[in-house]
Every structure is written in structure tokens, then in C-alpha cells.
Short mmCIF file of C-alpha atoms in Angstrom, two decimals:
data_model
loop_
_atom_site.label_atom_id
_atom_site.label_comp_id
_atom_site.label_asym_id
_atom_site.label_seq_id
_atom_site.Cartn_x
_atom_site.Cartn_y
_atom_site.Cartn_z
CA MET A 1 -17.69 -57.19 1.58
CA SER A 2 -14.42 -55.33 0.95
CA THR A 3 -11.32 -55.72 3.11
CA SER A 4 -11.55 -52.06 4.22
CA ALA A 5 -15.18 -52.58 5.21
CA ASN A 6 -14.22 -55.67 7.22
CA LEU A 7 -11.49 -53.71 8.99
CA ARG A 8 -13.96 -50.95 9.84
CA ASP A 9 -16.48 -53.44 11.18
CA ASN A 10 -13.87 -55.11 13.40
CA LYS A 11 -12.68 -51.86 14.98
CA PRO A 12 -13.81 -51.17 18.55
CA ARG A 13 -16.53 -48.54 18.70
CA LEU A 14 -15.16 -45.15 19.74
CA PRO A 15 -17.00 -42.74 22.04
CA ARG A 16 -18.89 -40.14 20.04
CA ASP A 17 -16.53 -37.26 20.90
CA GLU A 18 -13.47 -39.28 19.91
CA ARG A 19 -15.04 -40.35 16.65
CA ARG A 20 -16.02 -36.77 15.87
CA ALA A 21 -12.43 -35.64 16.49
CA LEU A 22 -11.20 -38.41 14.20
CA LEU A 23 -13.59 -37.32 11.45
CA LEU A 24 -12.58 -33.67 11.77
CA SER A 25 -8.90 -34.61 11.56
CA ALA A 26 -9.47 -36.68 8.43
CA ALA A 27 -11.58 -33.93 6.90
CA LEU A 28 -8.87 -31.34 7.53
CA GLU A 29 -6.33 -33.49 5.67
CA VAL A 30 -8.61 -34.02 2.68
CA PHE A 31 -9.91 -30.44 2.47
CA THR A 32 -6.37 -29.05 2.66
CA ALA A 33 -5.02 -31.44 0.04
CA ALA A 34 -7.90 -31.30 -2.43
CA GLY A 35 -9.81 -28.11 -1.67
CA TYR A 36 -13.47 -28.05 -0.75
CA HIS A 37 -14.91 -28.60 -4.20
CA SER A 38 -12.72 -31.58 -5.08
CA ALA A 39 -12.90 -33.21 -1.66
CA ALA A 40 -15.17 -36.24 -1.50
CA MET A 41 -17.05 -37.49 1.53
CA ASP A 42 -16.09 -41.06 0.53
CA GLU A 43 -12.42 -40.17 0.78
CA ILE A 44 -12.90 -38.50 4.16
CA ALA A 45 -14.75 -41.55 5.47
CA ASP A 46 -12.00 -43.86 4.19
CA ARG A 47 -9.31 -41.65 5.71
CA ALA A 48 -11.11 -41.79 9.07
CA GLY A 49 -11.69 -45.53 8.79
CA VAL A 50 -15.48 -45.29 8.99
CA SER A 51 -18.34 -45.96 6.63
CA LYS A 52 -19.91 -43.12 4.69
CA PRO A 53 -23.25 -43.49 6.57
CA VAL A 54 -21.39 -43.05 9.87
CA LEU A 55 -19.80 -39.86 8.54
CA TYR A 56 -23.22 -38.54 7.54
CA GLN A 57 -24.61 -39.37 10.99
CA HIS A 58 -22.19 -36.81 12.41
CA PHE A 59 -22.24 -34.31 9.54
CA PRO A 60 -25.31 -34.34 7.24
CA SER A 61 -23.51 -32.45 4.45
CA LYS A 62 -20.03 -31.67 3.21
CA LEU A 63 -20.55 -27.98 3.98
CA GLU A 64 -21.51 -28.71 7.59
CA LEU A 65 -18.38 -30.82 7.94
CA TYR A 66 -16.24 -28.07 6.45
CA LEU A 67 -17.74 -25.47 8.78
CA ALA A 68 -17.13 -27.72 11.77
CA VAL A 69 -13.46 -28.04 10.81
CA LEU A 70 -13.25 -24.26 10.40
CA ASP A 71 -14.92 -23.60 13.75
CA LEU A 72 -12.55 -25.95 15.55
CA HIS A 73 -9.40 -24.27 14.27
CA ILE A 74 -10.74 -20.72 14.41
CA ASP A 75 -11.52 -21.25 18.09
CA SER A 76 -8.04 -22.67 18.60
CA LEU A 77 -6.28 -19.72 16.95
CA VAL A 78 -8.40 -17.09 18.72
CA TYR A 79 -7.72 -18.81 22.04
CA GLU A 80 -3.95 -18.78 21.41
CA ILE A 81 -4.01 -15.06 20.53
CA GLN A 82 -6.08 -14.15 23.58
CA LYS A 83 -3.84 -16.27 25.81
CA ALA A 84 -0.72 -14.58 24.39
CA ILE A 85 -2.07 -11.10 25.07
CA SER A 86 -3.05 -11.93 28.65
CA SER A 87 0.23 -13.74 29.38
CA THR A 88 2.12 -10.60 30.45
CA PRO A 89 1.42 -6.99 31.51
CA ASP A 90 4.38 -5.72 29.47
CA ASN A 91 3.22 -4.36 26.11
CA ALA A 92 6.42 -5.16 24.20
CA ASN A 93 6.19 -8.73 25.43
CA ARG A 94 2.51 -8.81 24.49
CA VAL A 95 3.40 -7.91 20.91
CA ARG A 96 6.06 -10.60 20.84
CA ALA A 97 3.75 -13.21 22.38
CA THR A 98 1.05 -12.41 19.82
CA VAL A 99 3.45 -12.72 16.88
CA ASP A 100 4.87 -15.92 18.34
CA ALA A 101 1.36 -17.33 18.72
CA TYR A 102 0.79 -16.97 14.98
CA PHE A 103 4.14 -18.50 14.12
CA GLY A 104 3.56 -21.28 16.64
CA PHE A 105 0.14 -22.03 15.21
CA ILE A 106 1.43 -22.15 11.65
CA GLU A 107 4.39 -24.32 12.67
CA SER A 108 2.31 -26.90 14.52
CA GLU A 109 -0.96 -26.56 12.60
CA GLY A 110 0.17 -25.85 9.05
CA GLU A 111 -2.81 -27.61 7.47
CA ALA A 112 -5.26 -25.71 9.65
CA PHE A 113 -3.52 -22.42 8.87
CA ARG A 114 -3.82 -23.08 5.13
CA LEU A 115 -7.47 -23.95 5.53
CA LEU A 116 -8.14 -20.69 7.39
CA PHE A 117 -6.15 -18.37 5.16
CA GLU A 118 -6.15 -20.05 1.74
CA SER A 119 -9.71 -21.34 1.65
CA ASP A 120 -11.28 -21.89 -1.77
CA MET A 121 -14.60 -21.28 -0.01
CA SER A 122 -13.94 -17.76 1.25
CA VAL A 123 -16.79 -16.34 -0.87
CA GLU A 124 -19.31 -18.73 0.68
CA PRO A 125 -21.31 -16.51 3.11
CA SER A 126 -21.15 -18.92 6.05
CA VAL A 127 -17.39 -19.32 5.60
CA ALA A 128 -16.76 -15.60 5.10
CA GLU A 129 -18.74 -14.82 8.26
CA ARG A 130 -16.55 -17.16 10.29
CA LEU A 131 -13.30 -15.85 8.85
CA ASN A 132 -14.39 -12.26 9.49
CA ARG A 133 -15.32 -13.19 13.05
CA MET A 134 -11.90 -14.74 13.55
CA THR A 135 -10.16 -11.56 12.41
CA TYR A 136 -12.47 -9.42 14.53
CA ASP A 137 -12.00 -11.50 17.69
CA CYS A 138 -8.21 -11.53 17.37
CA ALA A 139 -8.04 -7.82 16.56
CA ALA A 140 -10.47 -6.96 19.37
CA ALA A 141 -8.19 -8.63 21.90
CA VAL A 142 -5.28 -6.51 20.68
CA SER A 143 -7.26 -3.28 20.33
CA ALA A 144 -8.59 -3.51 23.89
CA ILE A 145 -5.03 -3.25 25.20
CA ILE A 146 -4.15 -0.45 22.76
CA SER A 147 -7.20 1.58 23.77
CA LEU A 148 -6.59 1.02 27.48
CA ASP A 149 -2.91 1.94 27.25
CA THR A 150 -3.09 4.93 24.89
CA GLY A 151 -6.58 6.30 25.41
CA LEU A 152 -7.18 6.19 21.65
CA PRO A 153 -10.80 5.92 20.52
CA LYS A 154 -12.03 2.35 20.13
CA GLU A 155 -12.43 2.70 16.36
CA VAL A 156 -8.82 3.87 15.99
CA ALA A 157 -7.53 1.15 18.32
CA MET A 158 -9.47 -1.47 16.36
CA LEU A 159 -7.90 -0.34 13.09
CA LEU A 160 -4.45 -0.66 14.66
CA GLY A 161 -5.40 -4.06 16.06
CA VAL A 162 -6.42 -5.29 12.62
CA GLY A 163 -3.13 -3.97 11.24
CA LEU A 164 -1.06 -5.81 13.83
CA ILE A 165 -2.99 -9.04 13.45
CA GLY A 166 -2.81 -8.82 9.67
CA SER A 167 0.95 -8.29 9.75
CA ALA A 168 1.48 -11.28 12.03
CA GLN A 169 -0.73 -13.46 9.85
CA VAL A 170 0.85 -12.49 6.52
CA THR A 171 4.44 -12.73 7.72
CA ALA A 172 3.83 -16.12 9.35
CA ARG A 173 2.25 -17.36 6.13
CA HIS A 174 5.18 -16.06 4.07
CA TRP A 175 7.61 -17.76 6.45
CA LEU A 176 5.81 -21.09 6.05
CA GLU A 177 5.37 -20.96 2.28
CA ARG A 178 8.95 -19.91 1.50
CA ASP A 179 10.46 -22.63 3.70
CA SER A 180 12.58 -19.84 5.15
CA LYS A 181 16.11 -20.38 6.42
CA LEU A 182 15.18 -18.11 9.31
CA THR A 183 14.34 -19.95 12.49
CA ARG A 184 10.98 -19.28 14.10
CA GLN A 185 12.68 -17.24 16.83
CA GLN A 186 14.58 -15.13 14.29
CA ALA A 187 11.43 -14.47 12.30
CA VAL A 188 9.43 -13.59 15.41
CA ASP A 189 12.19 -11.23 16.58
CA LEU A 190 12.14 -9.35 13.27
CA VAL A 191 8.37 -9.01 13.07
CA GLU A 192 8.03 -8.09 16.75
CA ASN A 193 10.72 -5.41 16.35
CA LEU A 194 8.92 -3.93 13.35
CA MET A 195 5.54 -3.90 15.08
CA TRP A 196 6.78 -2.59 18.41
CA ARG A 197 8.62 0.32 16.79
CA GLY A 198 5.34 1.32 15.21
CA ILE A 199 2.90 0.80 18.06
CA SER A 200 5.22 2.20 20.74
CA GLY A 201 5.14 5.54 18.90
CA PHE A 202 1.67 6.13 20.33
CA PRO A 203 2.10 7.73 23.77
CA SER A 204 0.63 5.99 26.80
CA LYS A 205 -2.03 7.72 28.85
#
């Protein structure tokens, strides 16, 4: 028996939820580094310190594991956006909080952000459905406030919501990839200023 196998066998058994979280964390690292197609379940199991059969007990296929990782971080991002929007009744501050939520997510969860927005599996129907749902849920949270405040039709408000969410996402991604000299606060200030000048042009009811 190999040394790594001995080490695995000697480890105390984790509760199922903790082991699942460990597997998802290891999978995120491997999927982000190698991409879905090059990632191997053996490597994920080794990274998590478990045997391959244990990994398959939790996730019967690589695709199911990938989707579980996606779901975890999609839910996290959507929650942060919804929390930001509900954090204040002031619309300018809502815009800022939403932008900051994206920058905060990308700063603390860079690997997850890359998985969500640079996925080599985006054409896979089950992945595309999840990514579309993520965009819709984030934009819907924004558009609900726009519609309520301006009286614009829901379809128009949704389009504006998608535009705001898309801008926050793309600028945060640019900031991360370029290793910008701008601090997070400076970047958020600039993007918030740009967005607020646009959205505040629509008169309130």
C-alpha cells in the first residue's frame, strides 16, 4: 500500500458535510487550474486526501462534481448581490454595494470567479443553464428596484439590470486579470460613478 493511501487510512473520519466541502474545495482548485476536460478525478481525490472510491460515493461522475462546485459558488455570488441590494434604501448606495459585492467576491474567491466566468464548459447545456440562471437572478434583484423606483416596465428594467450586472462583472474581471494598481475601493468608486450617472438619469416615480 502506498504512503499516501496509508495517510488517508489513518485520518479520522470526517462528517459527511465536512468531507463534501473538502471535496468541493479540492475540485475547485483542480478545475480552475486544469480546466474541466483535463481535470482528473484521481487528482481531485489526492488533493482532498481521500480515495477515488470515496470521491465517487459523493459524486458519481466528473460532471456531477463540476455542477456541484458551480452550484455552490453561484449560490454564494447571488446571495452576495441580493444582500448588497437590500443593505440600504438609498439607490446610489445600492449601486455601490452591488459593484463592491462583485469586486469583493473576485478578491476573496478568485478561483470561483474564474470558474463561473471563464468556464471551458459553458456550451454544456447543464452548465449554460446554471450560468444563465445566475445572471438572471442577479439582474432580477437589480431590476426589481429599478422598476419600483422608476415605474419602467419590467422588461425594460430587466434589460437595465442585466446591463448593470454585466458591467460590474466585466470590470471586476478586468481588475483581477490586469493585476491593477488601483485599489479595490478606487476601482469600485470609478465603476459606481459610471453606473450611477447612467441609471440616475431615469426619473423616479
